[in-house]
XYZ file of C-alpha atoms in Angstrom:
598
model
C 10.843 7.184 -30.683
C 9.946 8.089 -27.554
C 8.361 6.128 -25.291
C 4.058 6.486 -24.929
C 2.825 8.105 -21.763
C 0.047 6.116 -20.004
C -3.721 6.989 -20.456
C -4.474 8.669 -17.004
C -7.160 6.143 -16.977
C -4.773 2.609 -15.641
C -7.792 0.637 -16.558
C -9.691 -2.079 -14.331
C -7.505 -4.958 -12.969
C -8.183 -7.995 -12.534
C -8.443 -8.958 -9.140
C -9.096 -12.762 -9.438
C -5.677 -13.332 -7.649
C -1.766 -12.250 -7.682
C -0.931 -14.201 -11.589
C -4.018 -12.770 -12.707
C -3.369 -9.282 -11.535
C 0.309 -10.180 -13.547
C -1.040 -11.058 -16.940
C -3.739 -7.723 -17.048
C -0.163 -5.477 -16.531
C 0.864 -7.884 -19.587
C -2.357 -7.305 -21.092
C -2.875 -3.546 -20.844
C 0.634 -2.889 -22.429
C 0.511 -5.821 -25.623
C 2.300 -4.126 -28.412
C 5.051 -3.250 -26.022
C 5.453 -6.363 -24.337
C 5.366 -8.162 -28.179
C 8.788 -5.582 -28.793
C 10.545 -6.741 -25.703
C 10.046 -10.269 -26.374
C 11.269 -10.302 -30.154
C 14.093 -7.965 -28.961
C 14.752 -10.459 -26.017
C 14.478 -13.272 -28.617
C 16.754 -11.905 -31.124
C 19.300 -10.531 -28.646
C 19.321 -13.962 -26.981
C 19.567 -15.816 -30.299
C 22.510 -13.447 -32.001
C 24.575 -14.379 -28.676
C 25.021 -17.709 -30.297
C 25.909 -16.179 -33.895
C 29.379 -15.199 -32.635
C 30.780 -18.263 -31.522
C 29.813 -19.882 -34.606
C 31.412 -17.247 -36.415
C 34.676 -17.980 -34.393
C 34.462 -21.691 -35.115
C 34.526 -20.918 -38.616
C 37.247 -18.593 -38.327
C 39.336 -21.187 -36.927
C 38.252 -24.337 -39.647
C 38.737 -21.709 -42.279
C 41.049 -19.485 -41.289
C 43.749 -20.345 -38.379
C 43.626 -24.341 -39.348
C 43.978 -23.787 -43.237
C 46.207 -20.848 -43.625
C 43.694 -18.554 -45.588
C 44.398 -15.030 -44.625
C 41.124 -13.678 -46.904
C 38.854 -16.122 -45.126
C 40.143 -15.181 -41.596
C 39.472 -11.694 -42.725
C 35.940 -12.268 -43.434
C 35.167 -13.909 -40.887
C 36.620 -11.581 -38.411
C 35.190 -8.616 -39.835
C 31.720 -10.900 -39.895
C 32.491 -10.987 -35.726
C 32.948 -7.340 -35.736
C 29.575 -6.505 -37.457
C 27.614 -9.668 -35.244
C 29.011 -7.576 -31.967
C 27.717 -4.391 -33.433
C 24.679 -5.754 -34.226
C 24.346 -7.655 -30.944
C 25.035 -4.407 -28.986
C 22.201 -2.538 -30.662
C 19.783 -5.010 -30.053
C 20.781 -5.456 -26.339
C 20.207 -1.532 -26.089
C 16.725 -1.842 -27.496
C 15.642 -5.018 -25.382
C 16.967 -3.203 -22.170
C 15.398 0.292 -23.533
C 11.988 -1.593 -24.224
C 11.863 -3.692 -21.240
C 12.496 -0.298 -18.780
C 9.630 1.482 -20.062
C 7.716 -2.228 -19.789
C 8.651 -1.824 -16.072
C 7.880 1.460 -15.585
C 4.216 1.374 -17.194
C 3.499 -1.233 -15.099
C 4.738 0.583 -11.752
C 2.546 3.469 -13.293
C -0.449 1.471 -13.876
C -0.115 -0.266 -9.954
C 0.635 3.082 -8.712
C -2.457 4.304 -10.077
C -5.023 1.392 -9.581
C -4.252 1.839 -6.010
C -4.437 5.710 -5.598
C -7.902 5.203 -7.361
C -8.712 2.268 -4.942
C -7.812 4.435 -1.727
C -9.995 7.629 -2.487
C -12.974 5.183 -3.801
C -13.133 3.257 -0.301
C -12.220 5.910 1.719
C -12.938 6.346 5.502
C -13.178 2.516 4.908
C -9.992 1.973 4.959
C -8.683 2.123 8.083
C -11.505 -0.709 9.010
C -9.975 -3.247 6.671
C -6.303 -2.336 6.349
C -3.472 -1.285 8.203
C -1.724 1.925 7.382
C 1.293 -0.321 7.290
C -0.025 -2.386 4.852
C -0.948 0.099 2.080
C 2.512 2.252 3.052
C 4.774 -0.986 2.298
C 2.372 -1.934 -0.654
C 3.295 1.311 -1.861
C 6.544 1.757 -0.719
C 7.415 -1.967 -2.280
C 4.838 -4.308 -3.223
C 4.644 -2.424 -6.515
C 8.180 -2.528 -7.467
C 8.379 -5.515 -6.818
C 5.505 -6.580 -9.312
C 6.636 -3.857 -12.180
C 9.720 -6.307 -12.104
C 8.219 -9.124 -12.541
C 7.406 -7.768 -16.380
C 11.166 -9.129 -17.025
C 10.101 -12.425 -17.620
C 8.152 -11.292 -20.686
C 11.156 -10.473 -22.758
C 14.680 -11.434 -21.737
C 12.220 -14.395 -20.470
C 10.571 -15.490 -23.908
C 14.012 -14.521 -25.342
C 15.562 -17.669 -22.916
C 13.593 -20.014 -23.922
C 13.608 -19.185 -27.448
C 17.918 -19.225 -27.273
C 17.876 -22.730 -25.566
C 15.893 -24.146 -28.077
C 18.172 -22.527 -31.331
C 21.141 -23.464 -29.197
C 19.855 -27.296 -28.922
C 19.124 -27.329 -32.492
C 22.502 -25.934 -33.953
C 24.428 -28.131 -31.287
C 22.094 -31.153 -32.852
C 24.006 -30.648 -36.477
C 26.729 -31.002 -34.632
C 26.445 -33.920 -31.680
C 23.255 -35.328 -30.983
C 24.250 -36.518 -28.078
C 25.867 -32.508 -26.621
C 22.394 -31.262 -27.979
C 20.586 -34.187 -25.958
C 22.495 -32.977 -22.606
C 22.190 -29.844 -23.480
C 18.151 -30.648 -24.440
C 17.786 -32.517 -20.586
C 20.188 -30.661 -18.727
C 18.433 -27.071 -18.517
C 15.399 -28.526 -17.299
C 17.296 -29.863 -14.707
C 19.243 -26.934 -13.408
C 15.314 -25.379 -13.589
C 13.829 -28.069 -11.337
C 16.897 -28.185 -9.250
C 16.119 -24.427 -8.242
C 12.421 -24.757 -8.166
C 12.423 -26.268 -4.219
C 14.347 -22.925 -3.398
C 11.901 -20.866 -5.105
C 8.663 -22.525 -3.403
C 10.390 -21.901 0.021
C 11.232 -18.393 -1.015
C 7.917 -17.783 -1.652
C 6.634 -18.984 2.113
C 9.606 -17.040 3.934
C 8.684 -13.869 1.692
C 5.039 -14.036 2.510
C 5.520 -14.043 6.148
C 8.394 -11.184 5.774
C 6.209 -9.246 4.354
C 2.789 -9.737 6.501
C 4.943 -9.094 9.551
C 7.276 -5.935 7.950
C 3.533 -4.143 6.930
C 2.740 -4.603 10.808
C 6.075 -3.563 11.966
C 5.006 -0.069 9.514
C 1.425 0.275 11.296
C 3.136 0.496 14.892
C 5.816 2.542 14.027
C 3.466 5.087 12.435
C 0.957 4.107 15.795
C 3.395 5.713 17.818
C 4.697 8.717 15.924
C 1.181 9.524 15.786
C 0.701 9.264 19.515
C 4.061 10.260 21.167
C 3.255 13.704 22.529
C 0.376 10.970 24.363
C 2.922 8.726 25.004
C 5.126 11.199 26.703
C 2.857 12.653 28.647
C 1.727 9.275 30.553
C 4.897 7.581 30.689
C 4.624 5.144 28.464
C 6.886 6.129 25.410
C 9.704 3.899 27.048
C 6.962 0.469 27.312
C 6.316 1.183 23.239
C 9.987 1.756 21.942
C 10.751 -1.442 24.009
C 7.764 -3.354 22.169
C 8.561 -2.444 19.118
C 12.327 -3.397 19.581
C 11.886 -6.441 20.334
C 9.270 -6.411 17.535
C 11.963 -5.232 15.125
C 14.154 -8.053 16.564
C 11.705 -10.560 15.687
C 11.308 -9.189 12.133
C 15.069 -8.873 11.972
C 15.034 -12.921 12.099
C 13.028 -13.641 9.895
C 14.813 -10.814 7.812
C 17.738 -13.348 7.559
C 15.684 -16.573 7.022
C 14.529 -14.402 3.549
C 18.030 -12.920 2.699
C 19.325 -17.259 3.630
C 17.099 -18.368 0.599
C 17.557 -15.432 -1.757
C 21.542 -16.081 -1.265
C 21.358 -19.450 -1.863
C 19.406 -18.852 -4.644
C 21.556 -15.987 -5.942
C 24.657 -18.722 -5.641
C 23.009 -21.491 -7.165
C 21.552 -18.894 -10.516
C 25.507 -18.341 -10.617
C 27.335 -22.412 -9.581
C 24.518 -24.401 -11.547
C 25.088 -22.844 -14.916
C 28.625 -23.231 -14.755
C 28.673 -26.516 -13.404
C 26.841 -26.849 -16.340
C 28.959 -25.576 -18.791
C 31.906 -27.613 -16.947
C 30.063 -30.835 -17.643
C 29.275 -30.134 -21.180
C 32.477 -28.625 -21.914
C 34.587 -31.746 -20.589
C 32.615 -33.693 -22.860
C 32.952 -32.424 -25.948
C 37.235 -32.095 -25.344
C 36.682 -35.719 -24.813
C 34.849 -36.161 -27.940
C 37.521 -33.728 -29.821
C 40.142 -35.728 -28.744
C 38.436 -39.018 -29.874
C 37.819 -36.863 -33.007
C 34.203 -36.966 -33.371
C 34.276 -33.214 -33.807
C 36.698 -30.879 -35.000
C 38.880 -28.490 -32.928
C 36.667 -25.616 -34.496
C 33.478 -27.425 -33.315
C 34.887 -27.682 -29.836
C 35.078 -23.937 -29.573
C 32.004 -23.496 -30.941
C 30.513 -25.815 -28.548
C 32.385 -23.875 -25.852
C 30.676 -20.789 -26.853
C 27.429 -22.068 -27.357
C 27.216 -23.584 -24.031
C 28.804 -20.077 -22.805
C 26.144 -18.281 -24.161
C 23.564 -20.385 -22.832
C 24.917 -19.617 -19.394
C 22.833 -16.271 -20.251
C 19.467 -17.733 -21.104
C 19.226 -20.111 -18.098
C 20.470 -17.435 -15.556
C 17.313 -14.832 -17.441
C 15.033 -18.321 -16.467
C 16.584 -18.518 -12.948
C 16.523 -15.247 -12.283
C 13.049 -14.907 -13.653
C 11.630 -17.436 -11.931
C 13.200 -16.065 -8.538
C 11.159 -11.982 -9.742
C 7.946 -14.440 -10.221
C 8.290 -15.462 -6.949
C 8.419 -12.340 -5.358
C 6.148 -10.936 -7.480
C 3.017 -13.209 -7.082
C 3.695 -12.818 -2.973
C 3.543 -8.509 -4.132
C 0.903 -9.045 -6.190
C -1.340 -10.909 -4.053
C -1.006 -7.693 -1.113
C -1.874 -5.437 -3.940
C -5.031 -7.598 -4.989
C -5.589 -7.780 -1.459
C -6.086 -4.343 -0.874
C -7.966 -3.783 -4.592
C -10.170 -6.328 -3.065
C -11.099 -4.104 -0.507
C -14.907 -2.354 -1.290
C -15.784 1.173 -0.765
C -18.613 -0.281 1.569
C -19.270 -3.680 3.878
C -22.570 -3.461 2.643
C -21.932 -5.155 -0.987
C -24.408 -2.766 -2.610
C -24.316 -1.199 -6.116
C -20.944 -0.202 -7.124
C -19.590 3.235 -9.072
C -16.598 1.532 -10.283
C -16.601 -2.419 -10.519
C -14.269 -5.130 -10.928
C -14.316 -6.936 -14.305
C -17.833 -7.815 -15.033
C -18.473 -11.597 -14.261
C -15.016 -11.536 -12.546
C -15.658 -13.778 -9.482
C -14.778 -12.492 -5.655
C -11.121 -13.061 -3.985
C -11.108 -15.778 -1.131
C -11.471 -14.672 1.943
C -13.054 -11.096 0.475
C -16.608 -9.909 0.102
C -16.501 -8.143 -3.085
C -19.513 -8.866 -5.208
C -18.810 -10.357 -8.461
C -20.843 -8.503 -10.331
C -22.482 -4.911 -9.878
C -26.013 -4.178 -8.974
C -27.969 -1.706 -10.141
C -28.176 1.070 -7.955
C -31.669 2.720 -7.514
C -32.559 6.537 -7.656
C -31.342 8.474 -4.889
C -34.121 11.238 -3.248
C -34.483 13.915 -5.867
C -34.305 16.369 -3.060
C -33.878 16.497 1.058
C -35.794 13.196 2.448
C -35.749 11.860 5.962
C -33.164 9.180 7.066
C -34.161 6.391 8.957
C -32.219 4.094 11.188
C -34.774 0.786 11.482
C -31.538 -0.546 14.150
C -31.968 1.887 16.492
C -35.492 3.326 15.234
C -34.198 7.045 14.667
C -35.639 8.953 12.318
C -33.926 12.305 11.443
C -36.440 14.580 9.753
C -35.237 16.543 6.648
C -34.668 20.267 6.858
C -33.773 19.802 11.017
C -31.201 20.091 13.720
C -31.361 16.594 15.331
C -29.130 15.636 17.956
C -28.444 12.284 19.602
C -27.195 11.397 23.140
C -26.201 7.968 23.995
C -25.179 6.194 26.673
C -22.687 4.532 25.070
C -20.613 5.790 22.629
C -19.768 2.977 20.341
C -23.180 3.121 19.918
C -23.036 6.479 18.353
C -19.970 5.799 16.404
C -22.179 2.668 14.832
C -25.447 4.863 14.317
C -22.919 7.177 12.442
C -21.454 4.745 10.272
C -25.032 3.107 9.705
C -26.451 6.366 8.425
C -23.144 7.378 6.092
C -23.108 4.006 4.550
C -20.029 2.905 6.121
C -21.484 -0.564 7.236
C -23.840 -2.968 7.032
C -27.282 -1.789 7.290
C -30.938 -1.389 6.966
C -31.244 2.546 6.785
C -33.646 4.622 4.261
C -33.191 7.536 2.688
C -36.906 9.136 1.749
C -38.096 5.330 1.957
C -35.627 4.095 -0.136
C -33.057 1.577 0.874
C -29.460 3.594 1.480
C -27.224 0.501 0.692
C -29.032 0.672 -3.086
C -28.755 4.176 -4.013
C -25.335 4.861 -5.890
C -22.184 5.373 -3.346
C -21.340 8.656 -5.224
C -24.616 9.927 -4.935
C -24.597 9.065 -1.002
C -21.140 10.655 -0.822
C -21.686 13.866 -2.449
C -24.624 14.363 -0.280
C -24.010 12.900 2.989
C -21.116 13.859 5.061
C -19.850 12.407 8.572
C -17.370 14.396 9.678
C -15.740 12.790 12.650
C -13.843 14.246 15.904
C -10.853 12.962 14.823
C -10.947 12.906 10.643
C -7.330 13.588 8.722
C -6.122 16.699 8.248
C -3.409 17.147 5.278
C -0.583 18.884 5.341
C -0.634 22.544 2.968
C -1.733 25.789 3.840
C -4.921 26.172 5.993
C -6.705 27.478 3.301
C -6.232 24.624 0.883
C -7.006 22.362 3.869
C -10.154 24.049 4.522
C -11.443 24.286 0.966
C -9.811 21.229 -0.539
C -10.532 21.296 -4.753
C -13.170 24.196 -4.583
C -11.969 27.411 -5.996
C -10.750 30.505 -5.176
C -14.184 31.878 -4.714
C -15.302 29.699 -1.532
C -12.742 33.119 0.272
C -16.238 34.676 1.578
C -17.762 31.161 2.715
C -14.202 30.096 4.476
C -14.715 32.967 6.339
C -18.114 32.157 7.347
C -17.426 28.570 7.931
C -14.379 29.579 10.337
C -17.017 31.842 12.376
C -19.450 29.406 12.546
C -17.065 27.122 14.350
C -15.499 29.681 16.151
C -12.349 29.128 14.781
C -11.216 32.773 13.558
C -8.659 32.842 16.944
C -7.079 29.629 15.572
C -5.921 31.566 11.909
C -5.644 35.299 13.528
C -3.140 33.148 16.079
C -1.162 31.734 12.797
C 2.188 33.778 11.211
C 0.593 34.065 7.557
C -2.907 33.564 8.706
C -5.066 31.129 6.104
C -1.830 31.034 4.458
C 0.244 29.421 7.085
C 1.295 25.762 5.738
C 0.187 23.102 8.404
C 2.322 19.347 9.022
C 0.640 16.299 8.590
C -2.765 15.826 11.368
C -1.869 19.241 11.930
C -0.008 18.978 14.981
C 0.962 22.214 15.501
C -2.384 23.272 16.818
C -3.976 22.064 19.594
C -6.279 19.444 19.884
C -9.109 22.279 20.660
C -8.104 23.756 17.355
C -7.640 21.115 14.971
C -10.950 20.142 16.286
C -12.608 23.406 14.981
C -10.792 23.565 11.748
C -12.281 19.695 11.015
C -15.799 21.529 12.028
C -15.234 24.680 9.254
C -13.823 21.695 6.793
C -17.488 19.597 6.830
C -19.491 22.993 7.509
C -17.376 24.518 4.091
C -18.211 21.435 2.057
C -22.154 22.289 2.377
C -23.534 18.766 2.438
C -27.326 18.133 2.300
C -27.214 15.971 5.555
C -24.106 16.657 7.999
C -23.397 14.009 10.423
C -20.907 15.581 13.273
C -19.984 13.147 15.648
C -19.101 14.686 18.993
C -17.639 18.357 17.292
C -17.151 20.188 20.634
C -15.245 17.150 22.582
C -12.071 19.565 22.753
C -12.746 22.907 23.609
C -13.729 24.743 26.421
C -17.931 25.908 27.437
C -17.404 29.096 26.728
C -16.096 28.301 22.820
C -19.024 25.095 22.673
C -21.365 28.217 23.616
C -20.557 29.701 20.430
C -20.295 27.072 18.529
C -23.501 25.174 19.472
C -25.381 28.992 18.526
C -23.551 29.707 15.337
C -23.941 25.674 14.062
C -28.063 25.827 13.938
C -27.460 29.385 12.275
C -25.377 28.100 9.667
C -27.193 24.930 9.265
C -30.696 26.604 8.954
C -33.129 24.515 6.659
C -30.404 21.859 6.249
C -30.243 18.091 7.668
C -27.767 17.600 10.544
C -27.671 15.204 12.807
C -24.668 15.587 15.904
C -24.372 13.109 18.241
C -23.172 14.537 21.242
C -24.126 14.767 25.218
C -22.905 18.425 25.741
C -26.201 20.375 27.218
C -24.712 23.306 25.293
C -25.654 21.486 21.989
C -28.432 19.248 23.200
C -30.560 22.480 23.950
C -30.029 24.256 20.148
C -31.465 21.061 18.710
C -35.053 20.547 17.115
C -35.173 17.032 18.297
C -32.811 15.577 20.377
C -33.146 10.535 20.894
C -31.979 9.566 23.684
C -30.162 6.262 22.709
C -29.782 3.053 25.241
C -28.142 -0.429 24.474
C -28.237 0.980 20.749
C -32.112 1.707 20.686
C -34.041 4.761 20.764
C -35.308 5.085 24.387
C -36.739 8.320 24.338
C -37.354 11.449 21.998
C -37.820 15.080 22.838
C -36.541 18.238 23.394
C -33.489 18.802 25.667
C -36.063 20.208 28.097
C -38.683 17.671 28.018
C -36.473 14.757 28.251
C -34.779 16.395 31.313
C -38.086 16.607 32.942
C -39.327 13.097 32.172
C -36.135 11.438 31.585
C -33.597 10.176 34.208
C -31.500 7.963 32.234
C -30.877 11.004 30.274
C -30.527 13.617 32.663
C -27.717 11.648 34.312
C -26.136 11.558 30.978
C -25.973 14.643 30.293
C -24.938 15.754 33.934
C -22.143 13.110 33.403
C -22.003 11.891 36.592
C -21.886 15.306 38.199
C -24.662 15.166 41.202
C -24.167 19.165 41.500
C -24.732 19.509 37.548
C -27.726 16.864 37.753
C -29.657 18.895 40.321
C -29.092 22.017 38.259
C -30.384 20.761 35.165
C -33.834 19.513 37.083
């Protein structure tokens, strides 16, 4: 039969912490998880059918002289093996696609929780973070889902095992009874310290990831100042540092790995050497003895599957509780209504600000409404070009975030609080398109017009003109077609900078937020650009916050923004005139360019 593909749907975890986030993988996945265990269970159990056969074989058989009954009882071993081998075929069979449903499932809770929070992201993770929660993190939790059959199937063989070796020695099925629980607890200090060394290994590996990544990013930077020596030292000696600890992990895990091996056998030693003794005395037969030996044996199976099991919990909970972690993580700061909640009721993570329940979200505009900024007292007018220069620039990049949603704010939209209106609503029709925003690898034309179809070919081409970026794909091999590396960093930063402008202008939002779209390139092409942007953007809301005169003087309205407040509000021309603070701004320090613009 084969096995059932996953709804594309994974479902909605549960995010109340790492064992919870275990048991919904159980949970989503029960009819499966009920086959591995009775497989487990059974496969367990029939390992202790054989040596009981074999006992019998030798009472009967060997020690009596009966041919027929040796016979039997052999060909009784043959079919237990059989039988035994098929139903070690379907535990591991079941318990695989147990394991790889639950990768699935984590693979896809977490692709679904980085495209809901978005630009967010980087804000409340590291890139390290989500590449080794990817990269490992979810392995490691898919094999956690062990302990649900071979697991159940342990326990379930220690306790037939006790009771057989009862109708033979109470006092063999008494050690046997007290003595598991001790190898367990004997482990158990291991585990706990396994579980400390792994959850520093792992905070410190993801922020080994973010550097390395840090400085691929930035080495043509790097090179060009000097400084690409200063980094690979630091993150040497970082690596160095990680190596350590490195060991301090791989110390416990051998020690653990020996002692899931010595213990057992020790074990089996102990019990072994007591039943000869008792053989000898002649409290059991020479039959019993060997099936004591094999019972004990096969227990050696079970306890290692609770060993081992325990040491994949360990691991798993310190995977699990990244994962969660990062699940935790909302498509906003803001704690407003969201599209796609956590279990309803389900209460928030420490340390995160998740809502435990969703709000609902109120009506968004029914068509193009003013935005306004009550932190900075902007008001952008629907239907205009308004442009804002400030002083300082964080306070732009805050004043962008505030009017996207991406923080914590008191912003309208048409009078009606932003933070309430439904984040897919407020994403479908607000755009910031940053200076700097991700650029996937593929073919320019898939970068530019993402999911749309083929028939966006007539806008691409007006979106390319409007940011003057027909040079950039007449300069390429295969033109539109030409496939494009990660960030793009084949072009230069001048042109990446005007393919991110065609991207947001392509996508058609009712309010476009550019922050600082002409950083880049040279007057001449911001000439163009600043001309062709109001063309293209005729009748629709956009808002660039800039302080190039070039764009400054194409805008209906441009604020003048100081210490995060709106200082002034004009024209470019007017504020020149009656303006200082602003003319200096826009001269940029230039006493030549600040006389010419008077």
């Amino acid at each position: 039969m084969p096995p059932r593909i996953p709804h594309p749907e994974p479902g909605t975890p549960d995010v109340r912490g790492p064992l919870r986030y275990l048991w919904w993988l159980v949970r989503s996945q029960p009819w499966r998880v009920l086959r591995g265990s009775l497989f487990g269970a059974a496969w367990m159990t029939a390992l202790s059918v054989r040596p009981y056969l074999i006992s019998r074989a030798v009472d009967d058989g060997l020690r009596t002289g009966d041919t027929r009954a040796l016979a039997q009882w052999v060909a009784a071993i043959v079919v237990a093996g059989v039988a035994l081998s098929w139903l070690g075929i379907m535990r591991h069979r079941t318990m695989t696609f147990i394991r790889e449903d639950a990768k699935a499932r984590s693979a896809a809770v977490v692709l679904r929780q980085l495209s809901r929070v978005g630009a967010v992201l980087p804000r409340r993770a590291a890139a390290g973070e989500v590449a080794t929660v990817g990269g490992t993190d979810i392995d490691r939790v898919a094999q956690v889902m062990t302990v649900t059959g071979p697991g159940v199937g342990a326990v379930v063989a220690y306790l037939v095992v006790a009771v057989v070796l009862w109708s033979i020695s109470p006092l063999l099925a008494l050690c046997v009874l007290v003595g598991v629980p001790a190898v367990v607890l004997v482990v158990a200090p291991l585990l706990r310290r396994l579980e400390r060394a792994e959850s520093v290994y792992r905070q410190q590996q993801g922020e080994l990831t973010a550097r390395s990544g840090d400085i691929v990013a930035g080495l043509r930077v790097l090179a060009g100042v000097g400084g690409r020596g200063l980094f690979a030292h630091r993150y040497a000696a970082r690596s160095r540092d990680l190596l350590v600890e490195g060991y301090r992990v791989g110390a416990v895990n051998s020690w653990i790995d020996a002692a899931t091996v010595a213990i057992p056998g020790l074990f089996l030693a102990a019990v072994v050497w007591l039943s000869a003794r008792m053989t000898v005395t002649g409290d059991i037969s020479v039959g019993e003895l060997v099936a004591v030996y094999g019972y004990v044996a096969t227990l050696v199976v079970p306890v290692w599957f609770l060993l081992e099991g325990g040491h994949q919990l360990i691991r798993g909970r310190v995977a699990a509780r990244r994962i969660v972690a990062l699940l935790a993580v909302t498509p906003d700061d803001v704690g407003g209504p969201r599209d796609t909640p956590t279990r309803a009721g389900a209460a928030t993570v420490p340390g995160s600000r998740q809502p435990a329940g969703p709000a609902a979200p109120v009506p968004a505009p029914g068509g193009p409404a003013d935005l306004h900024d009550r932190s900075s007292g902007l008001t952008v007018r629907a239907g205009r070009l308004t442009a804002v220069a400030a002083a300082d620039p964080a306070d732009a990049l805050a004043l962008a975030d505030r009017l996207g949603r991406y923080t914590v704010s008191d912003a309208t939209w048409g009078g009606v609080p932003l933070t309430g209106v439904g984040l897919e609503q407020v994403r479908a029709r607000i755009l910031v398109a940053d200076h700097d925003a991700y650029l996937f690898a593929g073919a320019l034309r898939e970068v530019l017009r993402g999911a749309r179809p083929d028939g966006y070919r007539e806008r691409i081409a007006a979106a390319l003109h409007a940011a003057s970026a027909e040079d950039v794909v007449d300069a390429l091999p295969r033109g539109l077609d030409t496939p494009l590396d990660t960030r793009a960093r084949s072009l230069s930063g001048g042109q990446r900078q005007r393919i991110r402008l065609a991207r947001a202008l392509l996508a058609e939002p009712e309010v476009l937020i550019l922050v600082e779209p002409t950083s880049a390139v040279d007057a001449h092409t911001e000439a163009r650009i600043a001309e062709r942007l109001r063309r293209a953007r005729a009748g629709r809301t956009t808002v660039v916050l800039t302080t190039s005169p070039l764009l400054l003087g194409r805008a209906d309205e441009v604020a003048h923004l100081v210490a995060g407040r709106v200082a002034a509000t004009g024209t470019h021309a007017d504020l020149l005139d009656r303006d200082p603070g602003y003319r200096r701004l826009v001269a940029r320090g230039d006493a030549d360019a600040e006389r010419a613009l008077r």
